[in-house]
Amino acid sequence: MTAFLRAPLYELAIAIFLAILIALGAAAPASAAKIDDQFRAWLQNDLWPQAKAKGISRKTFDAAFDGIKPNLKLPDLVKPGEKATTPQKQHQAEFGSPGAYFAEKTIGAVAAGGRAREATSARTLAAVEKRYGVPGEVLLAIWGRETGFGAAKMPYDAFEVLGTKAFMSTKKDFFRTELLAALEIVERGLAPVGAMKSSWAGALGQPQFMPTSFLKHAVDFDGDGRADIWNSTPDVLASIANYLVHYGWVRGRGWGFEVTVPEAVSCSLEGPDQGKKISEWAAMGIKRVGGKPFPASELKAVGFLLMPAGRSGPAFIATPNFYVLKEYNTSDLYALFIGHGADRIAHGDSNFAGSWGAVGGLYRSDIAALQRALEAKGYDVGSADGLPGFKTRRSIGKWQTKNGRAATCFPDAGLVTALK
């Protein structure tokens, strides 16, 4: 009798367990389905009235979002009803030596690919440089860095990415502006809905323009009636050049020079707000590497000290064009990669003369703590974002000098401890 009773109870337990699993399994899709419904409501009740006011037709709007659902796998999303959270602890060291950014595998591929295309696209490059004044090797370096000269495929639907991020990202307003610009691209017939392929961040085509940049800078250079940054090499190169010119590229000047900086010259003199005539830097003992003199045409022009790893890496005198390159990507290392890549395309493979020291190994949260400590002492670090930009680097140097330390102008574990 006991065994007889136990069997039904066991079966009942199994049935209840299976029912729970089924319920839990149904809950996840229901949650996603709810977000889908909220997204569709947001499109119709929130985004559509603004798009309509900006001249977007219902036909364009419906075509852009036909079958589109939020992509919950994208980064930096905040689901409806949730609050954005900041990780309390960084578990991986985010900053090794900045030299890792210049891995030979990466920059060598850009240099070799650039030289190959310098030959095959010589007429186009010459025509673009004549019109815009930007050297072809700079355009090639950007093209190579951004999408491997167009080899990198754009796997995302731009309206899926931008729609998702405008609806539920940590930067809704930014992506809403970009989403409306993407709709304008289609409305104006500049690209069909099917061509609007992007990166995971919503950047379009081979130059990786955000939609607002496309509207401002994309160029029809091949004369076929539309700016095609997905398929036309002339349009891609001219659009990149037009972008740089918009941000102030100075015709006839390069991006900068690698230099040696004597110990008597403080690394805290770095930054685009501390420029001097290149002749003045030279008078302070700063010299081009390899014994080359600065070009005579540059001596009266302004240059800026750049030391992206402080005393633990190569140093440079940058021209204003370096900071134009930073408009493409706000990283010092990105702009330096483009400048160095362009030099290698033009003059052959040659690494920096200076070596990158074994610095880094810190958590981003450690650097942010260091920045907050410097701010509390009255130093301008830019922002306590965990990124060691030039304001943070030179503030470190100033604090070190004030406290009787050798100025290195780069964060390390000892500094983090000393400034706590």
Tab-separated table of N, CA and C in Angstrom, residues 260-358:
chain	number	residue	atom	x	y	z
A	260	THR	N	62.530	63.598	-29.149
A	260	THR	CA	63.097	63.290	-27.838
A	260	THR	C	62.927	64.520	-26.957
A	261	VAL	N	62.561	64.280	-25.707
A	261	VAL	CA	62.295	65.372	-24.766
A	261	VAL	C	63.276	65.274	-23.605
A	262	PRO	N	64.154	66.255	-23.446
A	262	PRO	CA	65.128	66.195	-22.348
A	262	PRO	C	64.432	66.227	-20.988
A	263	GLU	N	65.115	65.678	-19.988
A	263	GLU	CA	64.542	65.615	-18.641
A	263	GLU	C	64.190	67.003	-18.105
A	264	ALA	N	64.903	68.020	-18.575
A	264	ALA	CA	64.659	69.382	-18.077
A	264	ALA	C	63.313	69.931	-18.544
A	265	VAL	N	62.727	69.325	-19.563
A	265	VAL	CA	61.422	69.770	-20.065
A	265	VAL	C	60.348	68.907	-19.418
A	266	SER	N	59.459	69.520	-18.670
A	266	SER	CA	58.457	68.774	-17.924
A	266	SER	C	57.407	68.154	-18.842
A	267	CYS	N	57.052	66.909	-18.549
A	267	CYS	CA	55.977	66.253	-19.302
A	267	CYS	C	54.623	66.898	-19.022
A	268	SER	N	54.550	67.727	-17.991
A	268	SER	CA	53.284	68.405	-17.683
A	268	SER	C	53.009	69.564	-18.634
A	269	LEU	N	53.902	69.813	-19.582
A	269	LEU	CA	53.660	70.841	-20.599
A	269	LEU	C	52.817	70.311	-21.761
A	270	GLU	N	52.364	69.070	-21.639
A	270	GLU	CA	51.569	68.449	-22.696
A	270	GLU	C	50.196	69.109	-22.825
A	271	GLY	N	49.646	69.054	-24.036
A	271	GLY	CA	48.247	69.435	-24.225
A	271	GLY	C	48.016	70.440	-25.325
A	272	PRO	N	46.828	70.418	-25.926
A	272	PRO	CA	46.507	71.322	-27.030
A	272	PRO	C	46.285	72.764	-26.598
A	273	ASP	N	46.267	73.016	-25.296
A	273	ASP	CA	46.115	74.379	-24.790
A	273	ASP	C	47.440	74.952	-24.311
A	274	GLN	N	48.545	74.246	-24.587
A	274	GLN	CA	49.859	74.732	-24.179
A	274	GLN	C	50.826	74.754	-25.362
A	275	GLY	N	50.313	75.202	-26.492
A	275	GLY	CA	51.123	75.220	-27.705
A	275	GLY	C	52.223	76.270	-27.675
A	276	LYS	N	53.274	75.983	-28.422
A	276	LYS	CA	54.376	76.925	-28.623
A	276	LYS	C	54.815	76.821	-30.082
A	277	LYS	N	55.489	77.841	-30.551
A	277	LYS	CA	56.103	77.716	-31.865
A	277	LYS	C	57.087	76.547	-31.831
A	278	ILE	N	57.142	75.813	-32.918
A	278	ILE	CA	58.042	74.666	-32.950
A	278	ILE	C	59.489	75.106	-32.740
A	279	SER	N	59.827	76.311	-33.178
A	279	SER	CA	61.182	76.827	-32.925
A	279	SER	C	61.431	76.973	-31.426
A	280	GLU	N	60.402	77.308	-30.654
A	280	GLU	CA	60.550	77.430	-29.199
A	280	GLU	C	60.752	76.070	-28.546
A	281	TRP	N	59.995	75.063	-29.009
A	281	TRP	CA	60.217	73.711	-28.490
A	281	TRP	C	61.656	73.273	-28.791
A	282	ALA	N	62.109	73.580	-29.999
A	282	ALA	CA	63.467	73.202	-30.389
A	282	ALA	C	64.501	73.898	-29.508
A	283	ALA	N	64.232	75.177	-29.175
A	283	ALA	CA	65.162	75.930	-28.325
A	283	ALA	C	65.228	75.343	-26.911
A	284	MET	N	64.189	74.621	-26.500
A	284	MET	CA	64.165	73.982	-25.181
A	284	MET	C	64.905	72.648	-25.193
A	285	GLY	N	65.384	72.236	-26.361
A	285	GLY	CA	66.156	71.006	-26.457
A	285	GLY	C	65.389	69.827	-27.033
A	286	ILE	N	64.160	70.054	-27.441
A	286	ILE	CA	63.380	68.976	-28.058
A	286	ILE	C	63.834	68.810	-29.505
A	287	LYS	N	64.136	67.563	-29.879
A	287	LYS	CA	64.670	67.288	-31.206
A	287	LYS	C	63.869	66.178	-31.882
A	288	ARG	N	63.821	66.230	-33.205
A	288	ARG	CA	63.229	65.122	-33.957
A	288	ARG	C	64.117	63.896	-33.804
A	289	VAL	N	63.493	62.731	-33.794
A	289	VAL	CA	64.272	61.503	-33.702
A	289	VAL	C	65.040	61.291	-35.010
A	290	GLY	N	66.142	60.586	-34.912
A	290	GLY	CA	66.941	60.284	-36.101
A	290	GLY	C	67.791	61.426	-36.584
A	291	GLY	N	67.847	62.511	-35.814
A	291	GLY	CA	68.695	63.635	-36.196
A	291	GLY	C	68.130	64.526	-37.276
A	292	LYS	N	66.904	64.286	-37.696
A	292	LYS	CA	66.324	65.133	-38.737
A	292	LYS	C	65.937	66.478	-38.151
A	293	PRO	N	66.192	67.571	-38.866
A	293	PRO	CA	65.721	68.876	-38.376
A	293	PRO	C	64.227	69.027	-38.642
A	294	PHE	N	63.590	69.888	-37.878
A	294	PHE	CA	62.211	70.230	-38.207
A	294	PHE	C	62.198	70.978	-39.541
A	295	PRO	N	61.206	70.752	-40.385
A	295	PRO	CA	61.135	71.495	-41.649
A	295	PRO	C	61.126	72.990	-41.390
A	296	ALA	N	61.826	73.737	-42.217
A	296	ALA	CA	61.895	75.194	-42.044
A	296	ALA	C	60.507	75.818	-42.058
A	297	SER	N	59.611	75.257	-42.854
A	297	SER	CA	58.257	75.800	-42.957
A	297	SER	C	57.461	75.615	-41.673
A	298	GLU	N	57.928	74.729	-40.785
A	298	GLU	CA	57.198	74.441	-39.545
A	298	GLU	C	57.700	75.262	-38.361
A	299	LEU	N	58.864	75.833	-38.458
A	299	LEU	CA	59.487	76.430	-37.279
A	299	LEU	C	58.675	77.566	-36.679
A	300	LYS	N	57.999	78.344	-37.516
A	300	LYS	CA	57.208	79.459	-36.993
A	300	LYS	C	55.774	79.060	-36.669
A	301	ALA	N	55.418	77.827	-36.996
A	301	ALA	CA	54.060	77.341	-36.745
A	301	ALA	C	53.962	76.768	-35.332
A	302	VAL	N	52.751	76.673	-34.840
A	302	VAL	CA	52.525	76.187	-33.481
A	302	VAL	C	52.485	74.661	-33.460
A	303	GLY	N	53.104	74.089	-32.433
A	303	GLY	CA	53.055	72.654	-32.188
A	303	GLY	C	52.726	72.394	-30.731
A	304	PHE	N	52.396	71.155	-30.415
A	304	PHE	CA	51.926	70.802	-29.079
A	304	PHE	C	52.646	69.543	-28.607
A	305	LEU	N	53.072	69.541	-27.360
A	305	LEU	CA	53.731	68.369	-26.809
A	305	LEU	C	52.707	67.264	-26.572
A	306	LEU	N	53.032	66.068	-27.013
A	306	LEU	CA	52.160	64.906	-26.850
A	306	LEU	C	52.983	63.764	-26.280
A	307	MET	N	52.592	63.268	-25.094
A	307	MET	CA	53.291	62.164	-24.445
A	307	MET	C	52.246	61.179	-23.926
A	308	PRO	N	51.719	60.327	-24.789
A	308	PRO	CA	50.561	59.502	-24.419
A	308	PRO	C	50.823	58.466	-23.340
A	309	ALA	N	52.094	58.154	-23.064
A	309	ALA	CA	52.427	57.280	-21.932
A	309	ALA	C	53.316	58.006	-20.939
A	310	GLY	N	53.269	59.337	-20.960
A	310	GLY	CA	54.157	60.099	-20.102
A	310	GLY	C	55.608	59.817	-20.448
A	311	ARG	N	56.425	59.676	-19.422
A	311	ARG	CA	57.847	59.391	-19.640
A	311	ARG	C	58.093	57.925	-20.009
A	312	SER	N	57.027	57.135	-20.056
A	312	SER	CA	57.188	55.702	-20.327
A	312	SER	C	56.829	55.338	-21.760
A	313	GLY	N	57.080	56.249	-22.691
A	313	GLY	CA	56.770	55.955	-24.085
A	313	GLY	C	57.301	57.032	-25.004
A	314	PRO	N	57.075	56.870	-26.299
A	314	PRO	CA	57.523	57.871	-27.269
A	314	PRO	C	56.862	59.226	-27.027
A	315	ALA	N	57.527	60.269	-27.474
A	315	ALA	CA	57.007	61.630	-27.348
A	315	ALA	C	56.901	62.255	-28.737
A	316	PHE	N	56.048	63.268	-28.861
A	316	PHE	CA	55.756	63.856	-30.164
A	316	PHE	C	55.508	65.352	-30.029
A	317	ILE	N	55.799	66.066	-31.102
A	317	ILE	CA	55.284	67.420	-31.269
A	317	ILE	C	54.179	67.306	-32.316
A	318	ALA	N	52.955	67.561	-31.890
A	318	ALA	CA	51.796	67.414	-32.767
A	318	ALA	C	51.417	68.762	-33.362
A	319	THR	N	50.879	68.722	-34.559
A	319	THR	CA	50.343	69.928	-35.197
A	319	THR	C	48.840	70.002	-34.923
A	320	PRO	N	48.203	71.114	-35.285
A	320	PRO	CA	46.740	71.169	-35.126
A	320	PRO	C	46.024	70.043	-35.867
A	321	ASN	N	46.617	69.506	-36.921
A	321	ASN	CA	45.961	68.423	-37.661
A	321	ASN	C	45.817	67.153	-36.824
A	322	PHE	N	46.686	66.969	-35.845
A	322	PHE	CA	46.537	65.821	-34.951
A	322	PHE	C	45.190	65.898	-34.233
A	323	TYR	N	44.832	67.101	-33.817
A	323	TYR	CA	43.578	67.266	-33.079
A	323	TYR	C	42.364	67.227	-34.006
A	324	VAL	N	42.577	67.457	-35.285
A	324	VAL	CA	41.521	67.214	-36.264
A	324	VAL	C	41.265	65.715	-36.370
A	325	LEU	N	42.331	64.918	-36.380
A	325	LEU	CA	42.173	63.459	-36.401
A	325	LEU	C	41.408	62.981	-35.175
A	326	LYS	N	41.589	63.659	-34.058
A	326	LYS	CA	40.857	63.277	-32.847
A	326	LYS	C	39.361	63.537	-32.969
A	327	GLU	N	38.959	64.376	-33.913
A	327	GLU	CA	37.527	64.582	-34.133
A	327	GLU	C	36.883	63.332	-34.736
A	328	TYR	N	37.695	62.487	-35.341
A	328	TYR	CA	37.174	61.238	-35.901
A	328	TYR	C	36.959	60.217	-34.791
A	329	ASN	N	37.831	60.272	-33.801
A	329	ASN	CA	37.740	59.409	-32.626
A	329	ASN	C	38.509	60.129	-31.532
A	330	THR	N	37.893	60.350	-30.392
A	330	THR	CA	38.457	61.274	-29.403
A	330	THR	C	39.686	60.740	-28.670
A	331	SER	N	40.164	59.578	-29.012
A	331	SER	CA	41.335	58.993	-28.344
A	331	SER	C	42.640	59.539	-28.915
A	332	ASP	N	43.555	59.917	-28.015
A	332	ASP	CA	44.913	60.290	-28.452
A	332	ASP	C	45.566	59.142	-29.212
A	333	LEU	N	45.363	57.925	-28.708
A	333	LEU	CA	46.010	56.767	-29.335
A	333	LEU	C	45.457	56.511	-30.727
A	334	TYR	N	44.164	56.726	-30.915
A	334	TYR	CA	43.582	56.554	-32.251
A	334	TYR	C	44.223	57.537	-33.227
A	335	ALA	N	44.262	58.809	-32.850
A	335	ALA	CA	44.835	59.820	-33.743
A	335	ALA	C	46.301	59.524	-34.024
A	336	LEU	N	47.030	59.050	-33.010
A	336	LEU	CA	48.437	58.707	-33.210
A	336	LEU	C	48.572	57.495	-34.136
A	337	PHE	N	47.680	56.528	-33.990
A	337	PHE	CA	47.681	55.364	-34.878
A	337	PHE	C	47.494	55.812	-36.330
A	338	ILE	N	46.557	56.720	-36.561
A	338	ILE	CA	46.299	57.191	-37.928
A	338	ILE	C	47.527	57.932	-38.467
A	339	GLY	N	48.101	58.819	-37.660
A	339	GLY	CA	49.280	59.548	-38.109
A	339	GLY	C	50.445	58.623	-38.404
A	340	HIS	N	50.695	57.685	-37.498
A	340	HIS	CA	51.805	56.746	-37.678
A	340	HIS	C	51.535	55.817	-38.862
A	341	GLY	N	50.286	55.361	-38.981
A	341	GLY	CA	49.928	54.510	-40.112
A	341	GLY	C	50.118	55.231	-41.434
A	342	ALA	N	49.732	56.508	-41.475
A	342	ALA	CA	49.913	57.309	-42.691
A	342	ALA	C	51.390	57.445	-43.038
A	343	ASP	N	52.228	57.666	-42.027
A	343	ASP	CA	53.678	57.770	-42.262
A	343	ASP	C	54.229	56.467	-42.840
A	344	ARG	N	53.753	55.352	-42.326
A	344	ARG	CA	54.246	54.062	-42.809
A	344	ARG	C	53.759	53.770	-44.230
A	345	ILE	N	52.564	54.203	-44.549
A	345	ILE	CA	52.086	54.051	-45.928
A	345	ILE	C	52.959	54.873	-46.873
A	346	ALA	N	53.303	56.082	-46.450
A	346	ALA	CA	54.049	57.006	-47.315
A	346	ALA	C	55.533	56.662	-47.398
A	347	HIS	N	56.114	56.218	-46.278
A	347	HIS	CA	57.577	56.107	-46.227
A	347	HIS	C	58.097	54.704	-45.939
A	348	GLY	N	57.225	53.722	-45.795
A	348	GLY	CA	57.679	52.372	-45.503
A	348	GLY	C	57.614	52.058	-44.023
A	349	ASP	N	57.684	50.768	-43.714
A	349	ASP	CA	57.535	50.317	-42.333
A	349	ASP	C	58.697	50.753	-41.463
A	350	SER	N	58.362	51.445	-40.403
A	350	SER	CA	59.356	51.869	-39.425
A	350	SER	C	58.623	52.135	-38.121
A	351	ASN	N	59.000	51.420	-37.066
A	351	ASN	CA	58.345	51.619	-35.781
A	351	ASN	C	58.792	52.921	-35.135
A	352	PHE	N	58.111	53.289	-34.061
A	352	PHE	CA	58.541	54.451	-33.293
A	352	PHE	C	59.968	54.225	-32.789
A	353	ALA	N	60.726	55.289	-32.726
A	353	ALA	CA	62.080	55.183	-32.182
A	353	ALA	C	62.034	54.957	-30.676
A	354	GLY	N	61.115	55.628	-30.005
A	354	GLY	CA	60.949	55.440	-28.571
A	354	GLY	C	60.199	54.157	-28.274
A	355	SER	N	60.487	53.552	-27.126
A	355	SER	CA	59.816	52.305	-26.749
A	355	SER	C	58.752	52.576	-25.690
A	356	TRP	N	57.765	51.689	-25.667
A	356	TRP	CA	56.681	51.799	-24.695
A	356	TRP	C	57.064	51.025	-23.444
A	357	GLY	N	57.011	51.687	-22.308
A	357	GLY	CA	57.388	51.039	-21.061
A	357	GLY	C	56.322	50.097	-20.545
A	358	ALA	N	56.679	49.307	-19.555
A	358	ALA	CA	55.753	48.347	-18.939
A	358	ALA	C	54.898	49.079	-17.907
